[in-house]
Amino acid sequence: EVQLLESGGGLVQPGGSLRLSCTASGFTFSSYAMSWVRQTPGKGLEWVSAISGNGGSTYYADSVKGRFTISRDKSKNTLYLQINSLRAEDTAVYFCARDYSNNWPRGLDYWGQGTLVTVSS
Amino acid sequence: DIQMTQSPSSLSTSVGDRVTITCQASQDIGNHLNWYQQKPGKAPKFLIYDASNLETGVPSRFSGSGSGTDFTFTISSLQPEDIATYYCQQYDNLPITFGQGTRLEIK
């Protein structure tokens, strides 16, 4: 059974940093691209970033480019999102999701339960 | 960025109704479109890929069609467990973008 479990969310002040983690199980982690998608409370879905199966290619939304860094550790079956210079508008539930592609982001067939990031002073 | 516009934004329906949601892309995306279902407090669930292909395990009352800029998602006979918000998503170009969602409500 495919499972994705996010952690690392919390309350952080504007300008602060967090590292989100997503531990994967039930599939060959390196065979799939992975994405982070966020959802503002009561609002829609915003794709944030993706990384290819081998970690060699990364992709970012313009709204986070230069502040967020996606990475993955094959030995730990874990996906990461380092988020720096946090702003109030980054407040959201962050989901990690498996892509059914190995490289180019296409569709997200499994999702974690999400972790809440709140940016507030 | 490719804008995805869904309509309606919300829909009041009854069990057994045929439900149709449309999704329009701001440019030609071929069949590079997926559909998701999201229930309150839960993660989205992958339903349909490449505009018309049903993900394994998804009931056959769900279907999708379209290509280019205009797409349709249909529930042939609404069941109580289908009450949720539905999103379309394009992957023709980065950034991946989602429609704003269509919320189904029971009359």
XYZ file of N, CA and C in Angstrom:
684
model
N 0.850 -1.197 0.000
C 0.000 0.000 0.000
C 0.888 1.250 0.000
N 0.608 2.132 -0.932
C 1.366 3.384 -1.005
C 0.964 4.280 0.166
N 1.961 4.785 0.865
C 1.706 5.723 1.961
C 2.709 6.861 1.886
N 2.201 8.055 2.155
C 3.024 9.249 2.214
C 2.687 9.970 3.510
N 3.689 10.250 4.305
C 3.461 10.859 5.613
C 4.317 12.115 5.756
N 3.640 13.259 5.784
C 4.346 14.533 5.914
C 4.571 14.885 7.383
N 5.598 15.669 7.604
C 5.875 16.209 8.934
C 6.662 17.501 8.771
N 6.777 18.238 9.874
C 7.623 19.428 9.868
C 6.883 20.749 9.845
N 5.577 20.702 9.696
C 4.819 21.949 9.687
C 4.774 22.563 11.075
N 4.267 23.796 11.130
C 4.144 24.465 12.407
C 3.963 25.950 12.254
N 4.054 26.641 13.366
C 3.927 28.096 13.399
C 5.321 28.710 13.303
N 5.485 29.624 12.379
C 6.787 30.260 12.187
C 6.573 31.744 11.918
N 7.505 32.552 12.357
C 7.401 33.997 12.136
C 7.761 34.363 10.705
N 7.226 35.464 10.224
C 7.632 35.937 8.886
C 9.147 36.063 8.792
N 9.679 35.604 7.679
C 11.119 35.606 7.478
C 11.804 34.344 7.957
N 11.075 33.511 8.665
C 11.643 32.288 9.209
C 11.737 31.162 8.187
N 12.181 30.000 8.687
C 12.393 28.835 7.831
C 11.795 27.584 8.458
N 11.509 26.632 7.597
C 11.036 25.312 8.015
C 11.544 24.297 7.017
N 11.662 23.040 7.459
C 11.901 21.969 6.508
C 10.791 20.944 6.667
N 10.072 20.760 5.579
C 9.029 19.748 5.550
C 9.627 18.437 5.057
N 9.134 17.340 5.619
C 9.559 16.013 5.197
C 8.348 15.189 4.795
N 8.572 14.253 3.908
C 7.517 13.340 3.464
C 8.151 11.960 3.326
N 7.769 11.056 4.205
C 8.318 9.705 4.172
C 7.396 8.810 3.367
N 7.974 8.140 2.394
C 7.212 7.316 1.467
C 7.416 5.835 1.754
N 6.388 5.052 1.500
C 6.483 3.598 1.629
C 5.500 2.945 0.678
N 5.749 1.683 0.389
C 4.835 0.908 -0.436
C 5.101 0.977 -1.929
N 6.175 1.643 -2.335
C 6.535 1.702 -3.755
C 8.026 1.993 -3.877
N 8.551 1.814 -5.077
C 9.963 2.100 -5.342
C 10.128 3.604 -5.505
N 10.626 4.221 -4.448
C 10.641 5.686 -4.346
C 11.329 6.343 -5.530
N 12.442 5.823 -5.956
C 13.230 6.478 -7.007
C 12.615 6.342 -8.395
N 11.551 5.580 -8.514
C 10.913 5.386 -9.824
C 9.868 6.457 -10.138
N 9.615 7.336 -9.211
C 8.548 8.302 -9.385
C 9.001 9.725 -9.069
N 8.561 10.650 -9.911
C 8.686 12.052 -9.546
C 7.771 12.329 -8.356
N 8.097 13.365 -7.621
C 7.311 13.753 -6.459
C 7.064 15.255 -6.500
N 5.949 15.662 -5.945
C 5.592 17.080 -5.919
C 5.154 17.514 -4.527
N 5.234 18.803 -4.307
C 4.581 19.462 -3.178
C 3.483 20.355 -3.742
N 2.315 20.266 -3.123
C 1.163 21.085 -3.496
C 0.633 21.707 -2.209
N 0.261 22.965 -2.254
C -0.278 23.585 -1.050
C -1.702 24.057 -1.256
N -2.382 24.197 -0.145
C -3.784 24.616 -0.187
C -4.033 25.576 0.956
N -4.389 26.789 0.600
C -4.746 27.778 1.601
C -6.084 27.379 2.210
N -6.228 27.552 3.520
C -7.487 27.158 4.155
C -8.711 27.727 3.436
N -9.579 26.843 3.037
C -10.796 27.257 2.365
C -10.630 27.603 0.903
N -9.410 27.449 0.387
C -9.165 27.829 -0.996
C -8.726 26.625 -1.830
N -8.276 26.904 -3.000
C -7.931 25.856 -3.944
C -6.506 25.363 -3.802
N -6.104 24.589 -4.795
C -4.812 23.910 -4.805
C -3.794 24.680 -5.646
N -2.568 24.771 -5.116
C -1.475 25.433 -5.820
C -0.277 24.504 -5.844
N 0.157 24.119 -7.033
C 1.377 23.333 -7.170
C 2.565 24.213 -6.809
N 3.490 23.637 -6.031
C 4.614 24.415 -5.518
C 5.927 24.004 -6.171
N 6.183 22.687 -6.210
C 7.481 22.225 -6.665
C 7.409 20.742 -6.999
N 8.332 20.295 -7.844
C 8.428 18.882 -8.185
C 9.892 18.498 -8.370
N 10.146 17.207 -8.255
C 11.493 16.682 -8.440
C 11.385 15.344 -9.160
N 12.293 15.108 -10.085
C 12.273 13.865 -10.842
C 12.653 12.677 -9.953
N 12.422 11.493 -10.467
C 12.672 10.286 -9.692
C 14.113 10.141 -9.229
N 15.038 10.525 -10.094
C 16.452 10.399 -9.731
C 16.999 11.646 -9.042
N 16.129 12.644 -8.852
C 16.541 13.865 -8.175
C 17.305 14.839 -9.047
N 17.503 14.496 -10.306
C 18.338 15.317 -11.166
C 17.659 16.555 -11.717
N 16.355 16.575 -11.707
C 15.607 17.726 -12.228
C 14.642 18.221 -11.161
N 14.628 19.531 -11.003
C 13.697 20.147 -10.058
C 12.923 21.249 -10.754
N 11.728 21.492 -10.271
C 10.820 22.454 -10.886
C 10.127 23.234 -9.762
N 9.903 24.532 -10.021
C 9.304 25.388 -8.993
C 8.271 26.331 -9.585
N 7.250 26.642 -8.791
C 6.351 27.735 -9.132
C 7.102 29.051 -8.935
N 6.773 30.041 -9.743
C 7.450 31.335 -9.643
C 7.293 31.941 -8.253
N 6.166 31.668 -7.602
C 5.880 32.272 -6.300
C 6.834 31.807 -5.197
N 7.545 30.704 -5.445
C 8.430 30.169 -4.404
C 9.876 30.053 -4.878
N 10.118 30.302 -6.153
C 11.461 30.135 -6.702
C 12.441 31.033 -5.962
N 13.554 30.459 -5.579
C 14.572 31.192 -4.838
C 14.395 31.147 -3.334
N 13.217 30.728 -2.879
C 12.959 30.632 -1.427
C 12.767 29.193 -0.979
N 12.240 28.349 -1.856
C 11.962 26.959 -1.523
C 12.962 26.067 -2.268
N 13.360 24.975 -1.625
C 14.236 24.002 -2.263
C 13.683 22.611 -2.023
N 13.443 21.892 -3.117
C 12.960 20.517 -3.028
C 14.155 19.573 -3.167
N 14.096 18.474 -2.433
C 15.158 17.476 -2.527
C 14.583 16.132 -2.104
N 15.356 15.089 -2.350
C 14.921 13.748 -1.960
C 16.120 12.912 -1.570
N 15.878 11.980 -0.644
C 16.927 11.071 -0.170
C 16.454 9.653 -0.434
N 17.070 9.027 -1.421
C 16.668 7.676 -1.820
C 16.873 6.674 -0.683
N 17.955 6.841 0.095
C 18.262 5.884 1.154
C 17.234 5.922 2.284
N 16.560 7.073 2.419
C 15.563 7.232 3.482
C 14.139 7.259 2.943
N 13.984 7.097 1.632
C 12.649 7.169 1.003
C 11.901 8.426 1.456
N 12.618 9.532 1.454
C 12.049 10.762 1.993
C 12.215 11.924 1.028
N 11.146 12.682 0.927
C 11.090 13.917 0.140
C 11.150 15.089 1.108
N 11.832 16.148 0.693
C 11.955 17.324 1.552
C 11.523 18.587 0.818
N 11.115 19.569 1.610
C 10.914 20.911 1.086
C 11.476 21.887 2.113
N 12.577 22.506 1.758
C 13.160 23.553 2.604
C 12.511 24.862 2.223
N 11.876 25.508 3.178
C 11.169 26.748 2.883
C 11.777 27.879 3.706
N 12.295 28.869 3.033
C 12.975 30.006 3.655
C 12.222 31.295 3.377
N 12.607 32.334 4.122
C 12.027 33.671 3.909
C 10.508 33.612 3.845
N 9.932 32.948 4.836
C 8.495 32.715 4.813
C 7.704 34.012 4.905
N 6.593 34.016 4.186
C 5.680 35.154 4.138
C 4.307 34.697 4.607
N 3.484 35.651 4.977
C 2.128 35.321 5.434
C 1.371 34.527 4.372
N 1.628 34.865 3.106
C 0.893 34.183 2.030
C 1.359 32.751 1.791
N 2.398 32.318 2.497
C 2.817 30.926 2.428
C 2.028 30.050 3.397
N 1.203 30.660 4.222
C 0.365 29.898 5.144
C -0.566 28.990 4.361
N -0.477 27.693 4.637
C -1.245 26.723 3.867
C -1.017 25.326 4.445
N -1.848 24.402 4.016
C -1.566 22.981 4.203
C -0.702 22.545 3.029
N 0.405 21.911 3.341
C 1.329 21.442 2.315
C 1.183 19.925 2.192
N 0.859 19.495 0.976
C 0.738 18.078 0.674
C 1.950 17.628 -0.134
N 2.461 16.448 0.173
C 3.367 15.817 -0.771
C 2.544 14.828 -1.581
N 2.953 14.597 -2.795
C 2.190 13.741 -3.687
C 3.131 13.019 -4.645
N 2.775 11.789 -4.953
C 3.546 11.014 -5.933
C 3.013 11.305 -7.320
N 3.918 11.504 -8.251
C 3.528 11.684 -9.649
C 3.563 10.334 -10.350
N 2.651 10.125 -11.283
C 2.694 8.843 -11.989
C 3.768 8.800 -13.073
N 4.463 9.917 -13.252
C 5.608 9.987 -14.151
C 6.906 9.827 -13.373
N 7.966 9.471 -14.096
C 9.271 9.397 -13.464
C 10.010 10.721 -13.512
N 9.653 11.575 -14.483
C 10.466 12.771 -14.691
C 9.629 14.036 -14.708
N 8.985 14.298 -15.823
C 8.206 15.544 -15.975
C 6.912 15.451 -15.170
N 6.593 16.467 -14.342
C 5.348 16.411 -13.552
C 4.119 16.284 -14.445
N 3.262 15.322 -14.131
C 2.077 15.084 -14.935
C 0.822 15.020 -14.078
N 0.709 13.982 -13.289
C -0.485 13.793 -12.473
C -0.118 13.171 -11.147
N -0.885 13.481 -10.137
C -0.539 13.121 -8.764
C -1.482 12.036 -8.283
N -0.985 10.778 -8.257
C -1.878 9.661 -8.003
C -1.982 9.247 -6.537
N -1.053 9.664 -5.712
C -1.150 9.426 -4.271
C -0.706 10.665 -3.533
N -1.429 10.965 -2.454
C -1.181 12.172 -1.675
C -1.022 11.816 -0.197
N -0.212 12.609 0.494
C -0.159 12.510 1.938
C -1.344 13.229 2.565
N -1.382 13.246 3.875
C -2.507 13.847 4.582
C -2.325 15.351 4.767
N -1.126 15.839 4.516
C -0.866 17.268 4.591
C -0.291 17.684 5.934
N 0.488 18.768 5.898
C 1.028 19.357 7.123
C 0.814 20.869 7.038
N 0.336 21.449 8.131
C -0.043 22.862 8.148
C 1.149 23.737 8.491
N 1.383 24.718 7.645
C 2.389 25.744 7.893
C 1.659 27.059 8.121
N 1.896 27.670 9.270
C 1.277 28.955 9.591
C 2.371 29.982 9.795
N 2.311 31.052 9.015
C 3.302 32.115 9.118
C 2.636 33.309 9.773
N 3.064 33.609 10.970
C 2.438 34.701 11.727
C 3.376 35.155 12.830
N 3.303 36.443 13.147
C 4.106 36.973 14.237
C 3.310 36.961 15.538
N 1.421 31.474 -17.406
C 0.802 30.296 -16.821
C -0.527 29.985 -17.508
N -0.845 28.718 -17.600
C -2.115 28.311 -18.184
C -3.195 28.406 -17.109
N -4.235 29.154 -17.415
C -5.351 29.307 -16.466
C -6.409 28.257 -16.751
N -6.889 27.649 -15.687
C -7.933 26.648 -15.787
C -9.189 27.198 -15.122
N -10.269 27.273 -15.875
C -11.506 27.847 -15.362
C -12.584 26.779 -15.315
N -13.051 26.491 -14.129
C -14.107 25.508 -13.950
C -15.456 26.187 -13.801
N -16.482 25.501 -14.260
C -17.835 25.959 -13.980
C -18.770 24.767 -13.847
N -19.763 24.902 -12.955
C -19.941 26.037 -12.053
C -18.966 25.970 -10.876
N -18.929 27.002 -10.046
C -18.106 26.970 -8.843
C -18.744 26.100 -7.773
N -20.056 26.073 -7.762
C -20.772 25.190 -6.853
C -22.037 24.701 -7.534
N -22.522 23.566 -7.070
C -23.662 22.940 -7.724
C -24.490 22.224 -6.662
N -25.768 22.555 -6.623
C -26.693 21.895 -5.703
C -27.347 20.743 -6.449
N -27.172 19.545 -5.929
C -27.590 18.360 -6.665
C -28.370 17.406 -5.771
N -28.935 16.396 -6.392
C -29.659 15.351 -5.659
C -29.069 13.996 -5.993
N -29.206 13.070 -5.056
C -28.747 11.708 -5.305
C -29.462 11.171 -6.547
N -28.681 10.561 -7.433
C -29.229 10.034 -8.668
C -29.114 10.979 -9.852
N -28.804 12.236 -9.591
C -28.665 13.214 -10.671
C -27.447 12.919 -11.526
N -27.526 13.347 -12.772
C -26.354 13.383 -13.646
C -25.688 14.738 -13.422
N -24.382 14.712 -13.114
C -23.658 15.932 -12.792
C -22.588 16.169 -13.858
N -22.543 17.379 -14.357
C -21.536 17.730 -15.364
C -20.796 18.985 -14.930
N -19.483 18.903 -14.969
C -18.599 20.021 -14.635
C -17.729 20.287 -15.853
N -17.545 21.549 -16.172
C -16.684 21.878 -17.294
C -15.409 22.557 -16.821
N -14.383 22.408 -17.600
C -13.075 22.986 -17.312
C -12.524 23.524 -18.620
N -12.178 24.789 -18.619
C -11.653 25.409 -19.825
C -10.230 25.896 -19.581
N -9.346 25.538 -20.498
C -7.954 25.971 -20.415
C -7.757 27.254 -21.210
N -6.819 28.074 -20.774
C -6.579 29.358 -21.458
C -5.809 29.191 -22.754
N -5.290 27.977 -23.010
C -4.665 27.661 -24.282
C -4.776 26.155 -24.513
N -4.453 25.749 -25.729
C -4.563 24.336 -26.099
C -3.622 23.480 -25.244
N -4.200 22.504 -24.548
C -3.382 21.607 -23.723
C -3.498 20.155 -24.187
N -4.044 19.938 -25.399
C -4.213 18.578 -25.872
C -5.130 17.808 -24.937
N -4.661 16.644 -24.495
C -5.429 15.867 -23.510
C -4.710 15.827 -22.168
N -3.852 16.815 -21.928
C -3.014 16.814 -20.722
C -3.780 17.358 -19.520
N -4.812 16.645 -19.147
C -5.714 17.105 -18.107
C -6.102 15.961 -17.191
N -6.102 16.249 -15.894
C -6.504 15.281 -14.883
C -7.638 15.850 -14.036
N -8.355 14.943 -13.359
C -9.432 15.340 -12.449
C -9.211 14.711 -11.078
N -9.544 15.473 -10.038
C -9.394 15.035 -8.649
C -10.686 15.303 -7.874
N -10.865 14.509 -6.829
C -11.955 14.692 -5.891
C -11.353 14.992 -4.523
N -11.893 15.980 -3.830
C -11.418 16.274 -2.486
C -12.591 16.425 -1.530
N -12.561 15.639 -0.472
C -13.559 15.755 0.577
C -12.994 16.609 1.711
N -13.860 17.258 2.493
C -13.382 18.182 3.540
C -12.391 17.519 4.483
N -11.284 18.200 4.707
C -10.272 17.714 5.635
C -9.415 16.585 5.105
N -9.594 16.233 3.848
C -8.847 15.116 3.256
C -7.977 15.600 2.103
N -7.036 14.751 1.714
C -6.223 15.036 0.548
C -7.024 14.767 -0.722
N -6.657 15.409 -1.807
C -7.300 15.091 -3.087
C -7.088 13.631 -3.475
N -8.047 13.122 -4.236
C -7.976 11.763 -4.756
C -7.951 11.834 -6.271
N -7.047 11.096 -6.872
C -6.845 11.076 -8.317
C -7.940 10.246 -8.961
N -8.679 10.830 -9.905
C -9.814 10.132 -10.504
C -9.582 9.780 -11.970
N -9.192 10.776 -12.744
C -9.117 10.636 -14.193
C -7.820 11.257 -14.681
N -7.145 10.562 -15.599
C -5.922 11.096 -16.192
C -6.037 11.162 -17.706
N -5.235 12.026 -18.286
C -5.241 12.226 -19.735
C -6.657 12.443 -20.268
N -7.399 13.225 -19.552
C -8.737 13.721 -19.917
C -9.854 12.709 -19.797
N -9.565 11.436 -20.105
C -10.690 10.502 -20.198
C -10.420 9.120 -19.626
N -9.254 8.901 -19.058
C -8.898 7.577 -18.546
C -9.159 7.474 -17.051
N -9.953 6.482 -16.685
C -10.326 6.296 -15.294
C -9.186 5.623 -14.538
N -8.796 6.212 -13.420
C -7.792 5.601 -12.569
C -8.344 4.274 -12.032
N -7.450 3.323 -11.824
C -7.850 2.029 -11.300
C -8.600 2.170 -9.980
N -9.731 1.483 -9.894
C -10.515 1.476 -8.659
C -11.566 2.563 -8.574
N -11.546 3.494 -9.520
C -12.540 4.569 -9.506
C -13.831 4.062 -10.159
N -14.966 4.292 -9.530
C -16.234 3.768 -10.081
C -16.515 4.283 -11.489
N -17.167 3.443 -12.265
C -17.415 3.763 -13.668
C -18.468 4.841 -13.857
N -19.137 5.273 -12.807
C -20.075 6.397 -12.961
C -19.342 7.715 -13.209
N -18.043 7.731 -12.955
C -17.223 8.905 -13.240
C -16.654 8.790 -14.658
N -16.657 9.895 -15.386
C -16.056 9.891 -16.711
C -15.560 11.286 -17.055
N -14.672 11.332 -18.038
C -14.138 12.601 -18.506
C -14.011 12.590 -20.008
N -14.073 13.780 -20.589
C -13.934 13.891 -22.035
C -13.353 15.257 -22.370
N -13.004 15.408 -23.644
C -12.527 16.690 -24.127
C -11.089 16.668 -24.563
N -10.716 17.712 -25.265
C -9.333 17.910 -25.679
C -9.181 19.352 -26.138
N -7.943 19.791 -26.222
C -7.705 21.169 -26.634
C -7.890 22.133 -25.471
N -8.994 22.853 -25.455
C -9.238 23.822 -24.383
C -10.477 23.506 -23.554
N -11.324 22.608 -24.028
C -12.606 22.380 -23.360
C -12.754 20.927 -22.913
N -13.051 20.771 -21.623
C -13.117 19.464 -21.012
C -14.365 19.339 -20.148
N -14.829 18.106 -20.018
C -16.033 17.835 -19.241
C -15.781 16.671 -18.307
N -16.289 16.799 -17.095
C -16.269 15.732 -16.087
C -17.708 15.418 -15.755
N -18.052 14.133 -15.737
C -19.439 13.728 -15.528
C -19.533 12.643 -14.462
N -20.526 12.790 -13.616
C -20.946 11.707 -12.721
C -22.323 11.281 -13.227
N -22.450 10.049 -13.658
C -23.678 9.637 -14.352
C -24.883 9.549 -13.412
N -24.641 9.146 -12.185
C -25.722 9.042 -11.202
C -25.106 9.307 -9.828
N -25.322 10.502 -9.325
C -24.657 10.949 -8.102
C -25.005 10.073 -6.913
N -23.972 9.680 -6.188
C -24.143 8.920 -4.950
C -23.786 9.818 -3.756
N -24.304 9.505 -2.574
C -24.025 10.371 -1.411
C -22.531 10.559 -1.144
N -21.750 9.520 -1.404
C -20.309 9.599 -1.135
C -19.566 10.453 -2.164
N -20.265 10.912 -3.194
C -19.630 11.757 -4.210
C -19.656 13.235 -3.832
N -20.321 13.576 -2.740
C -20.349 14.970 -2.318
C -18.933 15.381 -1.914
N -18.389 16.346 -2.642
C -16.982 16.722 -2.526
C -16.750 17.930 -3.413
N -15.501 18.382 -3.440
C -15.084 19.396 -4.393
C -14.222 18.716 -5.447
N -14.434 19.075 -6.703
C -13.725 18.466 -7.815
C -12.842 19.507 -8.498
N -11.625 19.080 -8.833
C -10.653 19.969 -9.458
C -10.145 19.367 -10.761
N -9.991 20.217 -11.771
C -9.229 19.819 -12.943
C -7.799 20.327 -12.784
N -6.887 19.731 -13.528
C -5.466 20.089 -13.425
C -4.789 19.839 -14.748
N -4.035 20.816 -15.249
C -3.316 20.635 -16.507
C -1.841 20.386 -16.234
N -1.242 19.603 -17.120
C 0.201 19.373 -17.011
C 0.894 19.585 -18.352
N 0.236 20.323 -19.240
C 0.849 20.556 -20.544
C 2.089 21.419 -20.421
N 2.015 22.421 -19.556
C 3.137 23.320 -19.301
C 3.304 23.533 -17.819
N 4.541 23.746 -17.408
C 4.763 24.176 -16.031
C 4.549 25.675 -15.931
N 3.995 26.176 -14.826
C 3.638 25.389 -13.646
C 2.365 24.576 -13.862
N 2.318 23.393 -13.255
C 1.047 22.692 -13.177
C 0.029 23.640 -12.565
N -1.169 23.688 -13.129
C -2.198 24.555 -12.569
C -3.505 23.797 -12.417
N -4.240 24.188 -11.395
C -5.522 23.578 -11.080
C -6.646 24.572 -11.364
N -7.825 24.045 -11.661
C -9.007 24.876 -11.653
C -9.336 25.288 -10.225
N -10.265 26.198 -10.090
C -10.594 26.733 -8.769
C -11.492 25.793 -7.968
N -11.974 24.753 -8.599
C -12.790 23.770 -7.900
C -14.283 23.958 -8.119
N -14.986 22.845 -8.082
C -16.450 22.844 -8.138
C -16.956 22.069 -6.944
N -17.702 22.752 -6.091
C -18.202 22.123 -4.869
C -19.601 21.595 -5.099
N -19.792 20.317 -4.847
C -21.113 19.719 -4.963
C -21.801 19.725 -3.606
N -23.070 20.118 -3.617
C -23.872 20.137 -2.392
C -25.145 19.359 -2.645
N -25.697 18.848 -1.582
C -26.979 18.138 -1.680
C -28.114 19.131 -1.503
N -29.097 19.047 -2.391
C -30.272 19.919 -2.307
C -31.052 19.663 -1.028
